[in-house]
Coordinates of C-alpha atoms in Angstrom, one line a residue:
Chain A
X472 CA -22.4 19.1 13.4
X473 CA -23.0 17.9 16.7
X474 CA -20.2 14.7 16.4
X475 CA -18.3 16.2 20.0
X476 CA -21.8 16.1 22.1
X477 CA -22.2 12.2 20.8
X478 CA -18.6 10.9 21.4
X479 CA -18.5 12.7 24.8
X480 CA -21.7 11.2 25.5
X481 CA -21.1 7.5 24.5
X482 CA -17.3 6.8 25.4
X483 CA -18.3 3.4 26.3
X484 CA -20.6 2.5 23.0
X485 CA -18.3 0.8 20.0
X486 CA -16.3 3.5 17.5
X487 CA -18.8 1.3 15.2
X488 CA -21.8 2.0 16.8
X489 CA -20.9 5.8 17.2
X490 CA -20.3 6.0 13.8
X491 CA -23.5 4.6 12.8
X492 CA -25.4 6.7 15.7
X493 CA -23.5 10.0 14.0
X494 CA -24.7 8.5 10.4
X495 CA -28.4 8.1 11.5
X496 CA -28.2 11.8 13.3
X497 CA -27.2 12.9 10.1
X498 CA -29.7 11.7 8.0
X499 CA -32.9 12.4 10.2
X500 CA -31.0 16.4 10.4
X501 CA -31.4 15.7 6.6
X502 CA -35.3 14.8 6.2
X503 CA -36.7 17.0 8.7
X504 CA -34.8 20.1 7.9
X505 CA -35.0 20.2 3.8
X506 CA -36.0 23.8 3.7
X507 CA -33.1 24.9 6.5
X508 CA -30.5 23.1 3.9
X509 CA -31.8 24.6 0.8
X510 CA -31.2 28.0 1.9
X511 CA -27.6 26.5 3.6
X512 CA -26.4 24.7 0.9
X513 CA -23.0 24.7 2.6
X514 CA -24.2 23.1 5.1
X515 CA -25.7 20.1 3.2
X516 CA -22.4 19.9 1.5
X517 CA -20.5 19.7 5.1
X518 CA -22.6 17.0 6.2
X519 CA -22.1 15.0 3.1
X520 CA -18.4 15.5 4.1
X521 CA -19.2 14.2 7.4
X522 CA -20.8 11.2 6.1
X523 CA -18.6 10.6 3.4
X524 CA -15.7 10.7 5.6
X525 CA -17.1 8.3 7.8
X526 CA -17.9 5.7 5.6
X527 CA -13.8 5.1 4.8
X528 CA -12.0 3.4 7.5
X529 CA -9.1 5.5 6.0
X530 CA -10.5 8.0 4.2
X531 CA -7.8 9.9 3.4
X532 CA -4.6 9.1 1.2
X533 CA -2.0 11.2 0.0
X534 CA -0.1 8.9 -2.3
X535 CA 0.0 5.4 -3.2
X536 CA 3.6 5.2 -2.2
X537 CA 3.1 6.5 1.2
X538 CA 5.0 5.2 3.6
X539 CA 2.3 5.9 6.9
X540 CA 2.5 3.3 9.3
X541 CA 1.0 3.1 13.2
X542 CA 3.8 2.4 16.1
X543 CA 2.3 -1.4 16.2
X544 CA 2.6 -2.4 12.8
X545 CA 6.6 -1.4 12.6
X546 CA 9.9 -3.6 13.6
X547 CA 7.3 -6.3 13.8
X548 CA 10.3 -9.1 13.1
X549 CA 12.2 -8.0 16.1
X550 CA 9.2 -8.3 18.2
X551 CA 7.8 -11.5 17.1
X552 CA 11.6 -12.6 18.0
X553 CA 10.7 -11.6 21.2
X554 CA 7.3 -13.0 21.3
X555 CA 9.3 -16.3 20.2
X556 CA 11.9 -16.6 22.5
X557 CA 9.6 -15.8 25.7
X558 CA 8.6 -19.6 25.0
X559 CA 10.5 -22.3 26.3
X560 CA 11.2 -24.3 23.1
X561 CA 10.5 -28.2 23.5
X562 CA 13.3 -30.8 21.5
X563 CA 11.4 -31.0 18.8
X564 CA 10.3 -27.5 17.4
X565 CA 7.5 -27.2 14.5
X566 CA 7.3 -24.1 12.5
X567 CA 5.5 -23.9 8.9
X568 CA 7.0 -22.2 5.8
X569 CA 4.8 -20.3 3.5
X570 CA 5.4 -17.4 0.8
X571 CA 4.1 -15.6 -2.0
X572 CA 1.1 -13.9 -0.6
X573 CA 0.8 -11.1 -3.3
X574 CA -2.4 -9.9 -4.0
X575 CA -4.1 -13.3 -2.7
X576 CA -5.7 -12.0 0.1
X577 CA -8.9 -14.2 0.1
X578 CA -6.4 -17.5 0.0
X579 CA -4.2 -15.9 3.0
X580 CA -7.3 -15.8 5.1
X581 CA -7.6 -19.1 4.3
X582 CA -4.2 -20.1 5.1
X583 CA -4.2 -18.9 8.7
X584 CA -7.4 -20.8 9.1
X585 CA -5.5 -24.0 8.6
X586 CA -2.4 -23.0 10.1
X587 CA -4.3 -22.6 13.2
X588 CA -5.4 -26.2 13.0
X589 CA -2.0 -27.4 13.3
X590 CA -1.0 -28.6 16.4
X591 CA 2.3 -27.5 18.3
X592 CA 3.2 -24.9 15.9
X593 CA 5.8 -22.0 17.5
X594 CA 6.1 -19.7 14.4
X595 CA 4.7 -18.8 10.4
X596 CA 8.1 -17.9 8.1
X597 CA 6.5 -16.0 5.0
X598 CA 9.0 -16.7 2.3
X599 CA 8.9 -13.3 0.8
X600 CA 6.6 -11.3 -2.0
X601 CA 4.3 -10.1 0.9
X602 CA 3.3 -7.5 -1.3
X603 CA 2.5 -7.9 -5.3
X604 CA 2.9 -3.8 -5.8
X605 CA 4.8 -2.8 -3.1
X606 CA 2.9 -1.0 -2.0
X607 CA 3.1 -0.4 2.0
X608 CA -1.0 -1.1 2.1
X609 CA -0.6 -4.2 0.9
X610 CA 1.8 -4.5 3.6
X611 CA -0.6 -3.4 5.8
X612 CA -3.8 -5.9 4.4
X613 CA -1.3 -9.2 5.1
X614 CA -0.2 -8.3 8.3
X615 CA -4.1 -7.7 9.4
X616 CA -4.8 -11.0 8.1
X617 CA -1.6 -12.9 9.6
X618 CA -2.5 -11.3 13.0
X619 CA -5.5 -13.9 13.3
X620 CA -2.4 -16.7 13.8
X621 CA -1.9 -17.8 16.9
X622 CA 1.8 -17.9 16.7
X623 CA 3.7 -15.0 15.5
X624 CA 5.2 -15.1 12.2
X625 CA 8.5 -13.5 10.4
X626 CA 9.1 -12.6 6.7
X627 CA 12.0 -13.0 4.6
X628 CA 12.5 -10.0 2.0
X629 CA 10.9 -11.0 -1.3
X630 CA 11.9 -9.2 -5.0
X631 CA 8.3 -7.5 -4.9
X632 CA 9.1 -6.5 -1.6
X633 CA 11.5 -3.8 -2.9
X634 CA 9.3 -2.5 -6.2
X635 CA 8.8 1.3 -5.6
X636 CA 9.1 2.5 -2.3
X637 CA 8.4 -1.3 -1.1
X638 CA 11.9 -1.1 0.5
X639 CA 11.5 1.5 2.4
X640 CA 8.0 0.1 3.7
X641 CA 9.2 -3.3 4.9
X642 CA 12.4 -1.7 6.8
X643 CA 9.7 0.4 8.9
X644 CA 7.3 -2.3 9.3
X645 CA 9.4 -5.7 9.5
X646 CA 13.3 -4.6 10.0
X647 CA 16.3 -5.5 8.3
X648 CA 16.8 -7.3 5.0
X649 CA 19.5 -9.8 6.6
X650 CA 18.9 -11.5 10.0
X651 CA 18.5 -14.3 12.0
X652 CA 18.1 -15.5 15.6
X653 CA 17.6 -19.1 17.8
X654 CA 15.4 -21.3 18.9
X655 CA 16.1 -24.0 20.8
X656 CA 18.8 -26.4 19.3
X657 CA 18.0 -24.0 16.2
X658 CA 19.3 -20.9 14.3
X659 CA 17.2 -19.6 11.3
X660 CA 19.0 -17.0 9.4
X661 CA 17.0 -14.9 6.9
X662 CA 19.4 -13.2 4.0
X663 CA 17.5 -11.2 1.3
X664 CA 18.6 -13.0 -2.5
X665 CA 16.3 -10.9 -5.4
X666 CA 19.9 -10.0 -7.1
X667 CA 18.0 -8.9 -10.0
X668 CA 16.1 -6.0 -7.7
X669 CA 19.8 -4.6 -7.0
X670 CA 20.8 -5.3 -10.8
X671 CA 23.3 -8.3 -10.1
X672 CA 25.6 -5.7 -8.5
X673 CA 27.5 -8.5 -6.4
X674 CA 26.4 -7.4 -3.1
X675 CA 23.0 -9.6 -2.9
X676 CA 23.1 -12.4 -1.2
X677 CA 25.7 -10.5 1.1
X678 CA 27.9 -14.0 0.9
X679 CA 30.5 -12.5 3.9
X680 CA 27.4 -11.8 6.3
X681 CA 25.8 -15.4 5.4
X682 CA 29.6 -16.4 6.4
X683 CA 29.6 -14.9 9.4
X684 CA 26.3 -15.9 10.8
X685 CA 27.0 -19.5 10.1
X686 CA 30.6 -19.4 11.6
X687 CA 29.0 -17.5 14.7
X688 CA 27.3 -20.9 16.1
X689 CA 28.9 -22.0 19.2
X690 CA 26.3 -24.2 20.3
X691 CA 26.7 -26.3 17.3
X692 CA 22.8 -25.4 16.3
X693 CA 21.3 -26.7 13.3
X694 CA 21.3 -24.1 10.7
X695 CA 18.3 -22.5 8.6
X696 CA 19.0 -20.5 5.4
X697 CA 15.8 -19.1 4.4
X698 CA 15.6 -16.7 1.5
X699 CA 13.1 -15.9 -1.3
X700 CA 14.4 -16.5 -4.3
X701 CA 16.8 -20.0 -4.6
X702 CA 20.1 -20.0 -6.3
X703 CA 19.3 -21.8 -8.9
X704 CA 16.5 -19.4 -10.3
X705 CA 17.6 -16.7 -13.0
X706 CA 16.9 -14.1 -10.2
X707 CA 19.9 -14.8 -8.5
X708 CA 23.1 -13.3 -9.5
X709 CA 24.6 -16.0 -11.3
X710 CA 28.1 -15.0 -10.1
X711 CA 27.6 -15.6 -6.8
X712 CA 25.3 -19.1 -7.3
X713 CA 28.4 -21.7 -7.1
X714 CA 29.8 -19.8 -3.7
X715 CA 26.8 -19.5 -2.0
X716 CA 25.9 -23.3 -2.5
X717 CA 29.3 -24.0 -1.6
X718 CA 29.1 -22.0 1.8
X719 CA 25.8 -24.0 2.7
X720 CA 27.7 -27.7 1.9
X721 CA 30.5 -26.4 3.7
X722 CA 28.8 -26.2 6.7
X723 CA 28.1 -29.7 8.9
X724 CA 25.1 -27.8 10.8
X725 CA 22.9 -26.6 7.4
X726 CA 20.7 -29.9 6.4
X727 CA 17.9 -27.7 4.8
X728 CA 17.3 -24.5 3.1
X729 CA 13.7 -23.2 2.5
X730 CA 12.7 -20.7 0.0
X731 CA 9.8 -19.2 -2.2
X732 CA 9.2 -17.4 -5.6
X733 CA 8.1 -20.0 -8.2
X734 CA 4.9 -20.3 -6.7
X735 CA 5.4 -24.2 -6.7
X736 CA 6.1 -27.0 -4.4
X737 CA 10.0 -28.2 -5.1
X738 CA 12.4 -29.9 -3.1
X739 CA 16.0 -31.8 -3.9
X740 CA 19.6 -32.0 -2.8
X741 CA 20.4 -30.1 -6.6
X742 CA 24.1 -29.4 -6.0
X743 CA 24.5 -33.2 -5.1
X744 CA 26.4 -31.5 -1.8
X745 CA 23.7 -33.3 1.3
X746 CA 22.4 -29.8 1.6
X747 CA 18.3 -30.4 1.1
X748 CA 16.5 -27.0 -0.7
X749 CA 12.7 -26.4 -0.5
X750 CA 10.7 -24.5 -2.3
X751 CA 7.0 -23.8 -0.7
X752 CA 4.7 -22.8 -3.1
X753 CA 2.3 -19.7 -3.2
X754 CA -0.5 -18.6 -1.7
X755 CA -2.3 -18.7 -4.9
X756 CA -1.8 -22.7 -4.9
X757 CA -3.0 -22.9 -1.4
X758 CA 0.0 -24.8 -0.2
X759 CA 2.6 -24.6 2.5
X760 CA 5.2 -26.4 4.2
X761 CA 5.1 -28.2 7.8
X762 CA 8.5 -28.2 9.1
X763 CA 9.5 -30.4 12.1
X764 CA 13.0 -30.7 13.4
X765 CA 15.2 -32.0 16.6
X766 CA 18.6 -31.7 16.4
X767 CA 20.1 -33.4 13.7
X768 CA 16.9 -34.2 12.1
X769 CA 14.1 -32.8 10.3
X770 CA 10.8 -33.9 8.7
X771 CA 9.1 -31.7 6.0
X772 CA 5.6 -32.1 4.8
X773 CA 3.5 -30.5 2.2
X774 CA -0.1 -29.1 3.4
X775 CA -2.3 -28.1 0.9
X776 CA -5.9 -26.3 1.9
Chain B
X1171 CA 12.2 20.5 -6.0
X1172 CA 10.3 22.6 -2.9
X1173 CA 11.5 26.1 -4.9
X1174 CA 10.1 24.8 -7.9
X1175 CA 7.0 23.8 -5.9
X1176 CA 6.9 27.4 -4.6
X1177 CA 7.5 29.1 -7.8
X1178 CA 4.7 26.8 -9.8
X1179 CA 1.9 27.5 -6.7
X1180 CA 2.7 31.5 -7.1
X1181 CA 2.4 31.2 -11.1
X1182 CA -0.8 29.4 -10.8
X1183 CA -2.2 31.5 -8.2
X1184 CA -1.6 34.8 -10.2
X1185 CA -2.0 33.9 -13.9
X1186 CA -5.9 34.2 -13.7
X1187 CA -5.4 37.9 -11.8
X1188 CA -2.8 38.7 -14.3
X1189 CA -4.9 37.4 -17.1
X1190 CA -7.4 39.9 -15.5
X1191 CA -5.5 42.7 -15.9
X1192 CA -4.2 42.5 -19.3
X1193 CA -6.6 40.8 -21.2
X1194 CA -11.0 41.6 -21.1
X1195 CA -12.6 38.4 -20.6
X1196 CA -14.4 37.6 -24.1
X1197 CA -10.8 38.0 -25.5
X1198 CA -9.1 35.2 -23.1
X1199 CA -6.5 33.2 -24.2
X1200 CA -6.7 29.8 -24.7
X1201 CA -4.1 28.8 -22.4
X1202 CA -4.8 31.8 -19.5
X1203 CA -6.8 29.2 -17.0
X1204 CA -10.4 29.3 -15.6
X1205 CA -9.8 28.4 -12.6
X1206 CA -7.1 27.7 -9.9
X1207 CA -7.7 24.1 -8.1
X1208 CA -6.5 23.3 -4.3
X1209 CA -7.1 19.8 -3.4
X1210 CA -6.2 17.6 -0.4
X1211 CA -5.5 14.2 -0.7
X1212 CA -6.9 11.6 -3.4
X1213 CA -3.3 9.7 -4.1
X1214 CA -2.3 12.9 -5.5
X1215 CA 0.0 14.3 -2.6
X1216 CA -1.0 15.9 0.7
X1217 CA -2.0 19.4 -1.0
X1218 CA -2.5 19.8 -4.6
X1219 CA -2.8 22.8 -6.4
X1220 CA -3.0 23.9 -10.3
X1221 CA -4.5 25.7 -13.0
X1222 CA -8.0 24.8 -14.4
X1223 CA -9.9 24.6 -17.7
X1224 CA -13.7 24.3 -18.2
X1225 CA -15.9 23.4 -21.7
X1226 CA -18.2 26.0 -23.1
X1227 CA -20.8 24.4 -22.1
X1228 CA -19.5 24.0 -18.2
X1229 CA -19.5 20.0 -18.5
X1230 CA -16.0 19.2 -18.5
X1231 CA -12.9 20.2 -16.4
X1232 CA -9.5 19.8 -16.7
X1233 CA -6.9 20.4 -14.1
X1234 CA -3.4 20.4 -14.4
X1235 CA -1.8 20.0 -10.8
X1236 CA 0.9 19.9 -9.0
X1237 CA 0.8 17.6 -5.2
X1238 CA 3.3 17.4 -2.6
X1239 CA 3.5 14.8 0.3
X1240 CA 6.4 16.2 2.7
X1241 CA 8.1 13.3 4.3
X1242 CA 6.4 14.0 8.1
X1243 CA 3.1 13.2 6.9
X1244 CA 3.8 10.6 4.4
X1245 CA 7.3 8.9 5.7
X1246 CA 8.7 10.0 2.2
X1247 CA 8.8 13.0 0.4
X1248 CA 7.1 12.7 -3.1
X1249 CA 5.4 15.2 -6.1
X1250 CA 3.3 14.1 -7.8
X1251 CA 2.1 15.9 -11.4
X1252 CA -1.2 15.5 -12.5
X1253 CA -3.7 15.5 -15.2
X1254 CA -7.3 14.8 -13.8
X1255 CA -10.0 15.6 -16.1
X1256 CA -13.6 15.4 -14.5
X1257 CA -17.4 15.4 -16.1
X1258 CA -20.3 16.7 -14.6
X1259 CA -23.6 15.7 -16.5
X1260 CA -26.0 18.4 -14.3
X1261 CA -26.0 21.6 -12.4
X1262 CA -28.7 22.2 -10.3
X1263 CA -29.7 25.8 -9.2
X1264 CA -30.3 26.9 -5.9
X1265 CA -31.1 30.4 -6.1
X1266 CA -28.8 33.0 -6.7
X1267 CA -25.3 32.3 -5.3
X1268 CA -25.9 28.8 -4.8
X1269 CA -25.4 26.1 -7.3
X1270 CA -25.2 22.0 -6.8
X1271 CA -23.6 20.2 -8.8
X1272 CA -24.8 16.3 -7.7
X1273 CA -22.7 14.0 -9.7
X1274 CA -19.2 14.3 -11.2
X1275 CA -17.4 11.6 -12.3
X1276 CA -13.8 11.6 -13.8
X1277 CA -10.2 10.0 -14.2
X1278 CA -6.9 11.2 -13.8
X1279 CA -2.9 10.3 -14.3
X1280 CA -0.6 10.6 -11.9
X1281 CA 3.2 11.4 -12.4
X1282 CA 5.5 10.7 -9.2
X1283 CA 9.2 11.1 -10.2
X1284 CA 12.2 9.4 -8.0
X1285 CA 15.1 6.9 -8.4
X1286 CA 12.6 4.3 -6.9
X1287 CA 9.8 4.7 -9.6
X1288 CA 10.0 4.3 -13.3
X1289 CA 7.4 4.6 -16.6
X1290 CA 9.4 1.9 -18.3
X1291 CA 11.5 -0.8 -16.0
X1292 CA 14.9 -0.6 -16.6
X1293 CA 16.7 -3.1 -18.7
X1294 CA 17.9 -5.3 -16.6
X1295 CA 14.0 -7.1 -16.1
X1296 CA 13.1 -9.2 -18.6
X1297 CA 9.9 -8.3 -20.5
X1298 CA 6.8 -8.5 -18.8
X1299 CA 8.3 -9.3 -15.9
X1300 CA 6.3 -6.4 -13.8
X1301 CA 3.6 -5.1 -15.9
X1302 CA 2.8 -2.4 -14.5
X1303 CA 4.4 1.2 -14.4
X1304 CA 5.4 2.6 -10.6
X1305 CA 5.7 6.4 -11.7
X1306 CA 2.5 6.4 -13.9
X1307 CA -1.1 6.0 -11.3
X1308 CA -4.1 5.8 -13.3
X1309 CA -7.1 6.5 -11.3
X1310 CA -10.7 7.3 -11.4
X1311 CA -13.3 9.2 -8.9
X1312 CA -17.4 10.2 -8.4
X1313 CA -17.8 13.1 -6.6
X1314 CA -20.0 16.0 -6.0
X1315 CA -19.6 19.9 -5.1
X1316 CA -21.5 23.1 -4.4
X1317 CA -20.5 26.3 -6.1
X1318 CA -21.4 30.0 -4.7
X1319 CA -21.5 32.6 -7.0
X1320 CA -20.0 36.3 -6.0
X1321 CA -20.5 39.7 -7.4
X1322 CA -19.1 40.1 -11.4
X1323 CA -17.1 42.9 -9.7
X1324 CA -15.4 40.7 -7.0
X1325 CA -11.4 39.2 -7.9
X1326 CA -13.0 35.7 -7.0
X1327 CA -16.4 35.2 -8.5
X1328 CA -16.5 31.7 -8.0
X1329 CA -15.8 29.3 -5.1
X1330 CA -16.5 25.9 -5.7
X1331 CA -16.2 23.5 -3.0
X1332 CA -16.4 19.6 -4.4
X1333 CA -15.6 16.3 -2.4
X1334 CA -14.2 12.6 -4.5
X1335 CA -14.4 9.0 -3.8
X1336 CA -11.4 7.9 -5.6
X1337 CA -9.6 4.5 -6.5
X1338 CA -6.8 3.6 -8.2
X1339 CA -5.8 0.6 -11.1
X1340 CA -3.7 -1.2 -8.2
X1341 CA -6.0 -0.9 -5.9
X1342 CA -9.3 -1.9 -8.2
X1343 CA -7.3 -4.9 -9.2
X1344 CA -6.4 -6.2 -5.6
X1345 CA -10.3 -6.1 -5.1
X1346 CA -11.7 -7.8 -7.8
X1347 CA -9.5 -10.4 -6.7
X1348 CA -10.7 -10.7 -3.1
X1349 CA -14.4 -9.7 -2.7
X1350 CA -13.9 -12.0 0.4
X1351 CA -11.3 -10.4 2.6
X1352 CA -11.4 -6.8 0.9
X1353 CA -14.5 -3.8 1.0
X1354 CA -14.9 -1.8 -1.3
X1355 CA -14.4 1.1 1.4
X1356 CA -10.6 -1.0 1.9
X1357 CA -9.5 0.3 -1.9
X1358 CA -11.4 3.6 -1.7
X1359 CA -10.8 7.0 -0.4
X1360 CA -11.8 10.8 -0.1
X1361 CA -10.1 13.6 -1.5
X1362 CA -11.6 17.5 -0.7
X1363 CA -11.0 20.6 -2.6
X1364 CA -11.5 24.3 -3.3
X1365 CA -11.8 25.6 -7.3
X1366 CA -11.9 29.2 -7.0
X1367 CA -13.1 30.9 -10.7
X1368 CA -11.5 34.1 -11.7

């Protein structure tokens, strides 16, 4: 067909409006030449192609747990760091907590319309279970939809994250599973905790790394533990419940620890230790967390929209 | 698993010509294909290719195939075995060699092995705690194709060139959920492919 001539001639028109110029060529070739068709009838069938293909954004997949991902929608984590840290962070910094996106897309879209409405926000954490399937185009929906926020957000590895070849997915497209960095009088470390997803093999949480990146404070920072799933859910290996709510008390700079995964608001100090855990709920419930903290202090309220 | 790949596309690709040589055509086996299917994409690898079976009365088609997505296309290497069967209610002649086939409409089952997906989850889950299977993809298509017609005395005597919109359970679900955020053009795709008749 002639789709070269029209996208040499019309650089500067839309891709939409070339697409719809190329449909509408189509269809007139169509009326007018019936007859020329009927004795071409491959060349009615390539134009069907034609349009068919361009009626899918993405018209062509090759698996469900395809793993195909553009250059600006990988190592997003390490670059929203970045986008982060360019700003020069205030005393007080407010960030908002929310999780459990799977499969809720419509309610997401929602979500960012009220996060946007809060004032003096510097970052979204997603508490983990971006996907429902794992599938790395569910991936790809939520991060279309959390790119309308005006501040940039990071995730936190969720157990649905990891179904199928989910892992592989959210390594490409948001980094590693454990990590953390600063802001302000602030450090937020991120530490993956769906034990079950590794079958309670003793290495998730990794307790030495959470060790580590809690003794490596200098600055005497308040400390963020944010995870998906909290110790005291069934999902977390059971072994390694008591020590990692130990490690957390034992340390003067963690007040609070934020979480996700029972799709319900919950907050409490439940290993009577000072340490404060919150659960923000899901997506579904069309709730999230506003988090404000200065140093030593923090103030944590529950949105719903 | 690429050897086996190999050996399977050679086996299908010949079976037919062998079936030609040893056996007339009114006294065909049952299991000695009708046709040999090539298709590209449609959630069933990059490339797909297998053996296929028609109904007397040219209606209904089975295909048995076997997809590959190598890991520079699709960031991961996976095979996928399928079982796509597909109906088509009218076939419209043309003229001689030409033949349209306007509507076809059909489902399939998709079989992707690996240590990451599993028919059953293993026993460490509770039950019911994911509900659905990662290694089994149902999935259902509408579709059209055009079919030329050679000489009795040619190897191929049919080439059938056919095109699907395709979706799959997952996907279906995700929509029917979020008619707001999600087009139905988000959870579809397009799959072409060749059946050449023996």
């Amino acid at each position: 067909m002639k789709r070269e001539d029209f996208t040499k001639n019309e650089v500067s028109s839309s891709k939409w409006q070339i697409k719809f110029k190329q449909i509408q060529h189509i269809c007139r070739a169509l009326i007018i030449h019936r007859s020329f068709y009927v004795s071409r009838p491959s060349l009615l069938l390539s134009s069907l192609f034609v349009t068919g293909i361009m009626a899918c954004s993405d018209p062509f997949q090759y698996n469900p747990n395809q793993v195909i991902l553009d250059k600006n929608q990988q190592d997003l984590n390490a670059k929203n760091i970045a986008r982060i840290q360019k700003r020069i962070p205030s005393d007080t910094v407010r960030f908002i907590l929310m999780g459990d996106s799977q499969r809720f897309y419509d309610e997401l879209a929602d979500f960012v319309e009220s996060a946007n409405q809060q004032r003096d926000i510097s970052f979204v954490l997603h508490a983990g279970d971006i996907s429902d399937f794992g599938l790395t185009q569910e991936f790809k929906w939520v991060h279309e939809i959390m790119q309308d926020l005006r501040v940039p957000y990071l995730t936190v590895l969720g157990n649905h994250d990891l179904i199928a070849n989910a892992s592989t997915a959210y390594r490409k497209m948001y980094g590693d599973f454990n990590y953390s960095f600063e802001f302000g009088t602030n450090k937020f470390i991120f530490i993956n905790t769906n034990s079950r997803e590794f079958n309670f093999d003793g290495t998730v949480p990794d307790l030495p790394w959470l060790k580590q990146e809690l003794a490596n404070n200098p600055l005497q920072n308040n400390a963020f533990v944010i995870a998906h799933i909290p110790p005291f859910d069934a999902d977390f290996d059971p072994k390694l419940e008591k020590e990692y709510a130990e490690i957390l008390a034992a340390d003067p700079h963690v007040n609070l620890t934020l979480y996700g995964h029972q799709h319900t608001f919950r907050n409490g100090t439940f290993y009577n230790d000072g340490v404060e855990y919150y659960l923000t709920t899901s997506m579904q419930d069309r709730g999230y967390l506003l988090i404000t903290t200065w140093k030593g202090g923090y103030l944590v309220d529950r949105i719903k929209f | 698993m690429k050897k086996l790949c190999v050996l399977y596309l050679v086996m299908v690709c010949c079976s037919p010509v062998i079936a030609q040589d040893n056996f007339r055509p009114r006294l065909k086996k049952w299991f000695i294909p009708d046709h040999s299917t090539v298709q590209f994409a449609g959630n069933i690898g990059f490339l797909a290719v297998g053996p296929g079976y028609k109904s007397a009365n040219q209606k209904l088609e089975i295909d048995i195939l076997l997809g590959y997505l190598p890991q520079s296309i699709g960031g991961t290497n996976l095979t996928t075995l399928t079982v796509k069967s597909s109906y088509s209610p009218w076939h419209i002649e043309l003229n001689d060699t030409y033949e349209i086939t306007p509507l076809t409409v059909g489902a399939l089952v998709g079989y992707t092995p690996g240590n990451q997906f599993s028919i059953r989850w293993p026993g460490h889950y509770p039950r019911g705690y994911y509900w659905w299977s990662t290694a089994l993809r149902p999935a259902a298509f509408a579709g059209g194709a055009i079919e030329r017609s050679g000489s009795a005395h040619r190897k191929v005597k049919h080439i059938k060139l056919y095109y699907e919109i395709g979706s799959y359970d997952l996907l279906l679900i995700s929509y029917i959920q979020n008619r707001k955020i999600l087009r139905l053009s988000d959870v579809t795709n397009l799959a072409l492919g060749i059946k050449m008749g023996f």
